[in-house]
Coordinates of C-alpha atoms in Angstrom, one line a residue:
Chain A
R1394 CA 109.3 86.6 106.6
K1395 CA 107.5 89.2 105.6
E1396 CA 104.4 88.4 102.8
V1397 CA 105.9 90.8 100.1
E1398 CA 108.8 92.3 99.9
Q1399 CA 111.9 94.4 98.0
D1400 CA 114.8 95.7 98.3
P1401 CA 114.5 99.8 99.6
G1402 CA 117.8 100.3 97.8
P1403 CA 118.2 103.2 96.5
F1404 CA 119.4 102.9 93.1
N1405 CA 120.7 105.8 92.3
V1406 CA 122.2 105.6 88.4
P1407 CA 122.4 107.7 85.5
E1408 CA 119.9 108.7 83.3
G1409 CA 119.6 106.3 79.9
A1410 CA 120.7 103.5 82.6
T1411 CA 118.6 100.0 82.3
V1412 CA 117.2 99.3 86.1
A1413 CA 115.5 96.5 87.0
F1414 CA 114.0 95.8 90.0
N1415 CA 112.8 92.1 91.4
C1416 CA 109.5 92.0 94.1
T1417 CA 109.7 88.5 96.6
Y1418 CA 106.9 87.0 97.7
S1419 CA 106.1 84.5 100.1
N1420 CA 103.0 82.5 98.7
S1421 CA 102.4 80.3 96.1
A1422 CA 98.3 81.2 96.2
S1423 CA 99.1 85.3 95.1
Q1424 CA 96.2 86.2 91.9
S1425 CA 97.4 89.6 90.8
F1426 CA 100.1 91.1 90.8
F1427 CA 100.6 95.2 90.1
W1428 CA 103.5 97.5 89.8
Y1429 CA 102.7 100.7 91.3
R1430 CA 104.8 104.3 92.1
Q1431 CA 104.9 107.0 94.7
D1432 CA 106.3 109.9 94.3
C1433 CA 107.3 111.9 97.2
R1434 CA 104.7 113.3 99.3
K1435 CA 103.0 111.7 96.8
E1436 CA 99.6 108.7 96.7
P1437 CA 100.5 105.3 94.6
K1438 CA 99.7 105.2 91.3
L1439 CA 99.9 101.7 89.4
L1440 CA 102.0 101.7 86.7
M1441 CA 101.1 98.9 85.4
S1442 CA 99.7 95.8 85.6
V1443 CA 101.9 91.8 85.9
Y1444 CA 100.3 89.7 83.1
S1445 CA 101.9 86.0 83.0
S1446 CA 103.2 86.0 79.7
G1447 CA 105.2 89.4 80.8
N1448 CA 104.2 92.6 79.6
E1449 CA 105.5 95.4 78.0
D1450 CA 103.7 99.9 78.0
G1451 CA 107.1 102.3 76.6
R1452 CA 110.1 101.9 77.8
F1453 CA 109.3 99.7 80.8
T1454 CA 108.6 96.0 81.4
A1455 CA 106.9 93.2 83.7
Q1456 CA 107.3 89.9 84.5
L1457 CA 106.3 87.1 86.7
N1458 CA 108.2 84.6 87.8
R1459 CA 105.6 81.6 89.9
A1460 CA 107.6 79.7 90.4
S1461 CA 110.7 80.7 92.0
Q1462 CA 107.6 83.7 93.9
Y1463 CA 109.1 86.4 91.4
I1464 CA 108.3 89.7 90.0
S1465 CA 109.5 92.1 88.4
L1466 CA 110.7 95.5 87.2
L1467 CA 112.3 96.6 84.0
I1468 CA 112.9 100.3 83.2
R1469 CA 115.4 100.6 80.1
D1470 CA 116.5 104.6 79.2
S1471 CA 115.1 105.4 82.3
K1472 CA 114.2 109.2 82.5
L1473 CA 114.8 112.8 85.8
S1474 CA 111.4 111.8 85.8
D1475 CA 111.2 107.4 86.4
S1476 CA 112.7 108.9 90.5
A1477 CA 110.5 107.9 92.8
T1478 CA 109.8 104.3 95.3
Y1479 CA 108.1 101.7 93.2
L1480 CA 105.8 99.0 95.9
C1481 CA 104.9 96.0 94.3
V1482 CA 101.7 94.5 95.2
V1483 CA 100.4 91.4 95.2
I1484 CA 96.8 90.0 95.3
F1485 CA 96.3 86.8 97.6
Y1486 CA 93.4 84.5 97.2
G1487 CA 91.1 85.4 100.3
Q1488 CA 93.3 88.6 100.7
N1489 CA 93.2 91.9 99.4
F1490 CA 96.1 94.2 98.7
V1491 CA 99.5 93.7 100.3
F1492 CA 102.1 96.0 99.2
G1493 CA 106.0 95.5 99.5
P1494 CA 108.1 98.1 101.2
G1495 CA 109.0 100.5 97.8
T1496 CA 111.9 100.5 96.4
R1497 CA 113.3 104.1 96.3
L1498 CA 115.0 105.0 92.9
S1499 CA 116.7 108.0 91.7
V1500 CA 117.6 108.7 88.3
L1501 CA 120.9 111.7 88.5
P1502 CA 121.7 113.5 85.4
Chain B
D590 CA 85.7 111.8 86.1
A591 CA 86.8 112.8 89.7
G592 CA 89.5 110.5 91.5
V593 CA 89.0 109.7 95.6
I594 CA 88.8 112.9 97.4
Q595 CA 89.9 113.2 100.8
S596 CA 89.1 115.4 103.0
P597 CA 91.2 117.5 105.3
R598 CA 95.1 117.4 102.8
H599 CA 96.3 118.3 107.0
E600 CA 95.6 118.5 110.1
V601 CA 97.2 119.9 113.1
T602 CA 95.8 119.0 116.2
E603 CA 97.1 118.2 119.8
M604 CA 96.3 114.8 121.6
G605 CA 93.1 113.3 122.8
Q606 CA 91.8 115.4 120.5
E607 CA 89.0 113.3 117.9
V608 CA 90.5 114.0 114.8
T609 CA 87.3 112.6 111.3
L610 CA 89.1 112.0 107.8
R611 CA 86.6 112.1 105.1
C612 CA 87.1 110.0 101.7
K613 CA 84.7 110.6 98.3
P614 CA 84.9 107.3 95.9
I615 CA 84.5 107.4 92.5
S616 CA 81.4 106.6 91.7
G617 CA 80.8 103.0 90.2
H618 CA 83.0 101.9 92.2
D619 CA 82.0 99.1 95.3
Y620 CA 85.3 98.3 97.4
L621 CA 86.7 101.1 99.6
F622 CA 90.3 101.2 101.6
W623 CA 91.5 103.1 103.6
Y624 CA 95.3 102.9 104.7
R625 CA 97.8 104.9 107.5
Q626 CA 101.3 105.2 105.8
T627 CA 104.6 106.0 107.8
M628 CA 108.0 106.0 107.8
M629 CA 109.5 103.1 110.2
R630 CA 106.2 100.8 109.1
G631 CA 105.3 101.6 105.3
L632 CA 101.7 101.6 103.6
E633 CA 98.4 99.1 105.6
L634 CA 96.1 98.7 105.3
L635 CA 93.0 99.5 107.9
I636 CA 89.9 98.4 106.8
Y637 CA 88.1 97.4 103.7
F638 CA 84.7 97.9 103.4
N639 CA 82.2 96.2 100.7
N640 CA 79.2 98.0 99.4
N641 CA 79.3 99.6 101.5
V642 CA 79.2 96.9 103.8
P643 CA 83.2 96.3 106.4
I644 CA 84.8 93.4 105.4
D645 CA 88.1 93.0 107.3
D646 CA 89.0 95.6 109.6
S647 CA 92.6 93.3 111.1
G648 CA 94.4 96.6 110.7
M649 CA 92.5 99.5 112.3
P650 CA 95.6 99.0 115.2
E651 CA 92.6 99.2 118.3
D652 CA 89.4 100.8 119.9
R653 CA 90.5 104.5 119.4
F654 CA 90.1 103.8 115.3
S655 CA 86.3 103.6 114.3
A656 CA 85.2 103.7 110.2
K657 CA 81.6 103.8 108.7
M658 CA 80.4 104.1 105.8
P659 CA 76.6 105.3 105.4
N660 CA 76.3 105.3 101.9
A661 CA 77.9 104.6 98.5
S662 CA 79.2 107.7 98.1
F663 CA 80.8 108.3 101.7
S664 CA 83.2 107.2 104.2
T665 CA 84.8 108.4 107.4
L666 CA 88.0 107.7 109.8
K667 CA 87.9 108.4 113.2
I668 CA 90.2 108.1 115.7
Q669 CA 89.3 109.4 119.3
P670 CA 90.9 110.1 121.6
S671 CA 93.6 111.0 119.4
E672 CA 98.2 110.4 119.9
P673 CA 101.2 111.4 118.7
R674 CA 102.6 107.8 117.1
D675 CA 99.7 108.2 115.0
S676 CA 100.5 111.1 113.3
A677 CA 101.3 109.6 109.5
V678 CA 99.7 110.2 106.3
Y679 CA 96.1 108.1 105.7
F680 CA 95.3 107.0 102.6
C681 CA 91.7 106.1 100.8
A682 CA 91.4 104.3 97.7
S683 CA 88.8 103.1 95.4
T684 CA 88.3 99.9 92.6
T685 CA 85.0 98.2 91.5
D686 CA 86.9 94.8 92.2
S687 CA 88.8 93.4 94.7
N688 CA 90.8 92.1 92.0
Q689 CA 92.1 94.7 90.3
P690 CA 94.0 98.1 90.4
Q691 CA 93.2 100.8 93.8
H692 CA 92.8 104.6 93.3
F693 CA 94.0 106.8 96.3
G694 CA 93.8 109.9 97.2
D695 CA 96.1 112.3 97.9
G696 CA 95.7 111.1 101.4
T697 CA 94.9 113.2 104.6
R698 CA 98.6 114.4 106.4
L699 CA 98.1 114.2 109.8
S700 CA 100.7 115.6 112.9
I701 CA 99.0 115.2 116.5
L702 CA 101.4 116.9 118.2

């Protein structure tokens, strides 16, 4: 089983929709969590950190569930410009960044 | 502030040739990472440095790959001899601390013919 798993998608949603992605991780000895966004033929860019209490940044909400070992990303009122691949990242104790395979999102007009 | 700078942006070469990829991390960042990304395997960590010292090179695919960091502002990733299966996008990233988000360069798109 891979350390970090994501549904590859693609998720095709209409503009204005709410969409949620989950990311599961296999090792409970995890330290930090992030969501990155990667546009086609571009580098990954930090979208937001994920805190234990959950956190929100505009239309984006990230949550962590340590008991079930997953993190989630919720996008409300999706825009065409949200179309990208979303990568979750887990830092495990004693290791470094482990990227998930990414979930592709296409927001359709 | 300048971000992570990688060069070249694109490289096309014939198999058997030596390839050198370059990276300048963000000033003040003590950690530098080299990644490879392909459609099949996603984003893979190859090696990372802390204060110019290689810490974990377990992701380096084989002896044809080598990486150096002679000083805090420069790192190279070399492939010699190159093979078609090395074709990928190679990213360099840097950060201040191993628990903090990493900042990526634009990447080098490498094609080995």
